[in-house]
Short mmCIF file of C-alpha atoms in Angstrom, two decimals:
data_model
loop_
_atom_site.label_atom_id
_atom_site.label_comp_id
_atom_site.label_asym_id
_atom_site.label_seq_id
_atom_site.Cartn_x
_atom_site.Cartn_y
_atom_site.Cartn_z
CA MET V 109 -11.23 16.58 -18.08
CA ASP V 110 -10.93 13.11 -17.97
CA PRO V 111 -8.25 10.51 -17.83
CA GLU V 112 -7.46 10.16 -21.16
CA GLY V 113 -6.77 14.44 -20.99
CA LEU V 114 -5.29 14.68 -17.65
CA ILE V 115 -3.02 11.58 -18.63
CA SER V 116 -2.23 13.97 -22.31
CA ARG V 117 -1.80 16.80 -20.59
CA ILE V 118 0.65 15.47 -18.50
CA ARG V 119 3.25 14.33 -21.19
CA GLN V 120 2.93 17.23 -22.44
CA VAL V 121 3.92 19.65 -19.34
CA LEU V 122 6.81 16.77 -18.48
CA HIS V 123 8.42 16.93 -22.17
CA ASP V 124 8.15 20.48 -22.12
CA ASP V 125 10.97 20.63 -18.97
CA PRO V 126 14.11 19.83 -20.06
CA ARG V 127 15.32 18.10 -16.89
CA VAL V 128 12.88 14.91 -17.18
CA LEU V 129 14.85 12.70 -19.23
CA ALA V 130 11.70 10.02 -19.81
CA ALA V 131 8.93 9.66 -18.17
CA TRP V 132 6.24 6.62 -17.91
CA LEU V 133 2.58 5.25 -16.92
CA SER V 134 3.18 2.97 -13.45
CA GLY V 135 0.95 1.06 -11.34
CA SER V 136 -2.33 0.03 -13.22
CA ARG V 137 -2.25 1.92 -16.01
CA GLY V 138 1.72 0.72 -16.38
CA ARG V 139 0.25 -2.99 -16.15
CA GLY V 140 -2.58 -2.57 -18.24
CA THR V 141 -5.14 -3.17 -15.85
CA ALA V 142 -6.67 0.20 -15.44
CA ASP V 143 -10.50 0.38 -14.90
CA ARG V 144 -12.67 3.40 -14.62
CA HIS V 145 -11.96 3.96 -11.13
CA SER V 146 -8.34 4.14 -11.05
CA ASP V 147 -5.97 6.72 -10.67
CA THR V 148 -2.93 8.16 -12.85
CA ASP V 149 0.71 7.12 -11.25
CA VAL V 150 3.82 8.47 -13.33
CA TRP V 151 6.90 7.61 -12.76
CA LEU V 152 9.29 10.18 -14.22
CA VAL V 153 13.32 10.27 -14.31
CA VAL V 154 15.50 13.08 -14.26
CA SER V 155 19.27 13.96 -12.82
CA ALA V 156 20.59 13.18 -9.22
CA GLY V 157 21.20 16.82 -9.23
CA ASP V 158 18.16 18.44 -10.56
CA VAL V 159 15.93 16.00 -8.47
CA PRO V 160 16.07 19.18 -5.42
CA GLY V 161 14.91 21.55 -7.79
CA PHE V 162 12.42 19.43 -9.91
CA VAL V 163 10.94 18.76 -6.27
CA GLN V 164 11.03 22.15 -5.42
CA ASP V 165 9.07 23.36 -8.21
CA TRP V 166 6.91 20.83 -8.61
CA PRO V 167 3.40 22.71 -7.21
CA GLN V 168 3.86 24.77 -10.11
CA THR V 169 4.47 21.97 -12.51
CA CYS V 170 1.12 20.47 -10.96
CA GLU V 171 -0.74 23.72 -11.79
CA ARG V 172 0.37 23.37 -15.19
CA ILE V 173 -0.87 19.82 -16.00
CA SER V 174 -3.92 21.02 -14.07
CA PRO V 175 -5.59 23.12 -11.15
CA THR V 176 -5.83 21.00 -8.23
CA VAL V 177 -8.36 20.79 -4.89
CA LEU V 178 -5.20 19.10 -3.51
CA CYS V 179 -1.58 19.04 -4.24
CA GLN V 180 0.74 17.33 -1.50
CA GLN V 181 4.36 15.85 -1.21
CA VAL V 182 3.93 12.25 0.52
CA GLY V 183 6.24 10.99 3.17
CA GLY V 184 8.88 13.59 2.58
CA GLY V 185 10.44 11.75 -0.17
CA PRO V 186 10.16 12.72 -3.86
CA VAL V 187 6.67 11.45 -4.45
CA PHE V 188 3.64 13.51 -5.13
CA THR V 189 -0.17 13.12 -5.11
CA ALA V 190 -2.82 15.38 -6.53
CA ILE V 191 -6.13 15.27 -7.25
CA THR V 192 -8.19 17.45 -9.59
CA PRO V 193 -11.71 19.49 -8.87
CA GLU V 194 -13.15 16.55 -11.11
CA TRP V 195 -11.85 14.57 -9.01
CA LEU V 196 -9.14 13.07 -10.83
CA ARG V 197 -6.18 11.24 -8.91
CA PHE V 198 -3.03 11.40 -10.04
CA ASP V 199 0.84 10.63 -7.75
CA VAL V 200 3.89 11.47 -9.73
CA ALA V 201 6.97 9.63 -8.19
CA ILE V 202 10.61 10.58 -9.27
CA GLY V 203 13.54 8.72 -10.05
CA THR V 204 17.11 8.69 -11.47
CA PRO V 205 18.78 7.42 -14.15
CA GLU V 206 20.25 4.58 -11.89
CA ASP V 207 17.06 3.40 -10.67
CA VAL V 208 15.54 2.33 -14.50
CA ALA V 209 17.64 -1.02 -14.08
CA GLY V 210 16.13 -1.91 -10.94
CA ARG V 211 12.24 -1.44 -12.70
CA SER V 212 10.28 -3.70 -15.57
CA ARG V 213 8.85 -2.78 -18.27
CA MET V 214 6.42 -5.32 -17.41
CA THR V 215 4.86 -2.34 -15.22
CA LEU V 216 5.41 0.45 -17.29
CA GLU V 217 3.50 2.15 -20.09
CA PRO V 218 5.63 5.07 -21.68
CA LEU V 219 4.71 8.25 -22.04
CA PHE V 220 8.62 9.80 -23.85
CA ASP V 221 11.47 8.90 -23.73
CA ARG V 222 13.97 11.52 -24.76
CA ALA V 223 17.15 9.55 -23.21
CA GLY V 224 16.62 6.09 -24.83
CA LEU V 225 16.41 4.95 -20.57
CA SER V 226 13.82 2.58 -21.50
CA GLU V 227 16.54 0.01 -23.39
CA ARG V 228 17.85 -0.43 -19.52
CA LEU V 229 14.11 -1.71 -18.30
CA GLN V 230 14.20 -5.39 -16.96
CA PRO V 231 12.07 -7.76 -19.54
CA ALA V 232 10.19 -8.46 -16.58
CA GLY V 233 10.72 -8.21 -12.89
CA ARG V 234 11.04 -10.89 -9.98
CA PRO V 235 7.80 -11.72 -7.50
CA LEU V 236 8.33 -9.88 -4.25
CA PRO V 237 9.30 -11.91 -1.87
CA PRO V 238 7.55 -11.42 1.72
CA ASP V 239 9.02 -8.44 2.99
CA PRO V 240 10.84 -10.20 6.64
CA GLY V 241 10.52 -6.52 8.81
CA ARG V 242 7.19 -6.14 7.53
CA VAL V 243 5.69 -9.37 8.53
CA SER V 244 8.07 -8.92 11.75
CA GLY V 245 6.05 -5.10 12.12
CA LEU V 246 2.78 -6.31 11.57
CA THR V 247 3.03 -9.12 14.03
CA THR V 248 4.59 -7.48 16.44
CA GLU V 249 1.63 -4.41 16.03
CA PHE V 250 -1.15 -7.26 15.78
CA LEU V 251 -0.46 -8.83 19.07
CA ARG V 252 -0.05 -5.38 20.63
CA VAL V 253 -3.23 -4.47 19.62
CA LEU V 254 -5.13 -7.58 20.45
CA GLY V 255 -4.02 -7.08 24.29
CA LEU V 256 -6.08 -3.78 24.06
CA LEU V 257 -9.37 -5.83 23.76
CA PRO V 258 -9.36 -6.17 27.59
CA VAL V 259 -8.58 -2.37 28.37
CA VAL V 260 -11.66 -1.40 26.27
CA LEU V 261 -13.85 -3.64 26.89
CA GLY V 262 -13.76 -3.07 30.99
CA ARG V 263 -13.73 0.14 30.58
CA GLN V 264 -16.44 -0.18 28.13
CA GLU V 265 -15.81 1.84 25.28
CA TYR V 266 -17.13 -0.28 22.10
CA VAL V 267 -16.35 2.30 19.55
CA VAL V 268 -12.82 2.26 20.76
CA ALA V 269 -13.23 -1.66 20.85
CA ALA V 270 -15.10 -1.23 16.95
CA SER V 271 -12.26 0.98 15.79
CA GLY V 272 -9.30 -2.02 17.50
CA ALA V 273 -11.26 -4.27 14.89
CA GLY V 274 -11.28 -2.82 12.12
CA LEU V 275 -6.97 -2.00 12.76
CA LEU V 276 -6.69 -5.80 13.21
CA ARG V 277 -8.66 -6.22 10.03
CA GLN V 278 -6.52 -4.25 8.11
CA LEU V 279 -3.21 -5.76 9.51
CA LEU V 280 -4.63 -9.05 8.44
CA ILE V 281 -4.74 -7.65 4.39
CA GLN V 282 -1.52 -6.16 4.78
CA LEU V 283 0.31 -9.46 5.98
CA MET V 284 -1.74 -11.30 3.29
CA LEU V 285 -0.55 -9.40 0.51
CA GLU V 286 2.80 -10.23 2.00
CA ASP V 287 1.75 -13.61 1.15
CA VAL V 288 1.16 -12.54 -2.65
CA ALA V 289 4.42 -13.08 -4.96
CA VAL V 290 3.82 -11.14 -7.81
CA GLU V 291 6.10 -8.54 -9.04
CA ASP V 292 4.05 -5.00 -8.46
CA ARG V 293 1.39 -5.67 -5.64
CA GLY V 294 -0.81 -2.13 -6.83
CA GLY V 295 -2.72 0.07 -4.42
CA ALA V 296 -4.24 -0.40 -1.56
CA LEU V 297 -7.87 0.08 -2.88
CA ARG V 298 -7.29 -2.90 -5.07
CA LEU V 299 -7.42 -6.85 -3.80
CA ALA V 300 -9.61 -8.84 -5.93
CA GLY V 301 -7.44 -9.94 -8.35
CA LEU V 302 -4.49 -10.40 -5.85
CA LEU V 303 -5.80 -11.95 -3.42
CA PRO V 304 -6.77 -15.47 -3.68
CA PRO V 305 -10.11 -16.35 -3.30
CA ASP V 306 -10.27 -18.49 -0.10
CA ARG V 307 -8.35 -15.13 1.25
CA LEU V 308 -11.09 -12.53 0.02
CA ARG V 309 -13.70 -15.32 1.13
CA ALA V 310 -12.39 -15.28 4.62
CA LEU V 311 -11.92 -11.70 4.44
CA ALA V 312 -15.52 -10.99 3.55
CA ALA V 313 -16.63 -13.89 6.29
CA LEU V 314 -15.04 -12.10 9.05
CA PRO V 315 -17.89 -10.98 11.51
CA PRO V 316 -19.38 -7.43 10.81
CA THR V 317 -17.93 -4.52 13.29
CA GLU V 318 -19.99 -3.05 15.69
CA ALA V 319 -19.84 -1.10 19.01
CA THR V 320 -21.21 -3.75 21.41
CA ARG V 321 -19.06 -6.54 23.00
CA ALA V 322 -20.06 -8.89 21.74
CA SER V 323 -19.64 -7.97 18.52
CA ALA V 324 -15.65 -6.78 19.32
CA VAL V 325 -14.67 -10.71 21.19
CA ALA V 326 -16.11 -11.97 17.71
CA VAL V 327 -13.77 -9.62 15.27
CA HIS V 328 -10.66 -10.07 17.77
CA LEU V 329 -10.98 -13.47 17.47
CA GLU V 330 -11.58 -14.30 13.95
CA CYS V 331 -8.68 -12.25 12.71
CA ALA V 332 -7.26 -13.70 15.11
CA ARG V 333 -7.84 -16.90 13.77
CA ALA V 334 -6.90 -15.85 10.98
CA PHE V 335 -3.86 -14.06 11.74
CA LEU V 336 -1.49 -16.60 13.42
CA PRO V 337 -1.18 -18.88 11.28
CA LEU V 338 -0.07 -17.23 8.81
CA ALA V 339 1.50 -15.04 10.09
CA ARG V 340 4.01 -17.79 11.83
CA ASP V 341 3.90 -19.80 8.60
CA LEU V 342 5.65 -16.37 7.06
CA HIS V 343 7.87 -15.84 10.11
CA ASP V 344 9.29 -18.86 8.81
CA ARG V 345 9.45 -19.14 5.63
CA CYS V 346 11.41 -15.28 6.50
CA GLY V 347 13.64 -16.98 8.79
CA LEU V 348 12.53 -15.08 11.13
CA THR V 349 12.14 -16.11 15.23
CA TRP V 350 8.38 -15.81 16.48
CA PRO V 351 8.33 -13.56 19.04
CA ALA V 352 6.76 -16.03 21.35
CA ASP V 353 7.62 -14.15 24.62
CA LEU V 354 5.25 -11.90 23.47
CA ASP V 355 2.78 -14.34 22.11
CA ASP V 356 2.65 -16.54 25.31
CA ALA V 357 2.06 -12.91 27.64
CA LEU V 358 -0.59 -12.59 25.73
CA ARG V 359 -2.53 -15.09 26.05
CA ARG V 360 -2.24 -15.37 29.80
CA HIS V 361 -3.66 -12.09 29.74
CA LEU V 362 -6.58 -12.84 27.65
CA ARG V 363 -7.10 -16.04 29.52
CA ALA V 364 -7.32 -14.11 32.84
CA GLU V 365 -8.81 -11.06 31.98
CA LEU V 366 -11.59 -11.92 29.40
CA GLY V 367 -11.54 -16.15 29.85
CA LEU V 368 -10.42 -15.96 25.76
CA GLU V 369 -8.23 -19.17 24.52
CA LEU V 370 -6.68 -18.16 21.31
CA VAL V 371 -6.38 -20.85 18.59
#
């Protein structure tokens, strides 16, 4: 089976279930930006009363679409991910008619719509602003992880230090994505064309991560150099109070233990 065959099978199986009022391709296929590496995201709508039963029945519905080597619920909500033996990936999210008005036709490609719900879709959604809670959480976690550097270096746990450096890179990427004002920021595996070129260059220019003291120090400091100014800017724009006590304590800690100064 190829991606088009999978999409055709998804359409057929969902259409055969009378509980499914409408279904759309979402994600990159809904936006029209898919490539040969894209998975298939589907957003479908059932009546609110049908959600529990549809969720319970999903493993059997999924197998009617295709045999799978993985089929699991994501995060305890009405979202499922699956992988076929050909390693075709497809995700399905379940909504209700009340959710339709909050979605945009610019990010959805109809598979079928027996209830005429597409008329409720917005012509285009508003660009996503930074999420204050996410900005605050990312900043707190970045400062916390950065403060563990003296521990792993003091114990000469350079493999752990390399893992920490990788985590700081991921937190930096997530913070940069919060500053992208588009309607749909897409999945975690696509940054090109989403982040501005200067930020992609900044990420590419970060020092290589190796299980050595020198590498750990270099990556931690360079991630901080990129993260902290952006985090302060986003805090200001979101009306958040900067965690000054945590920041000051971190700087004193790094200065006392390692002789390091954050810029």
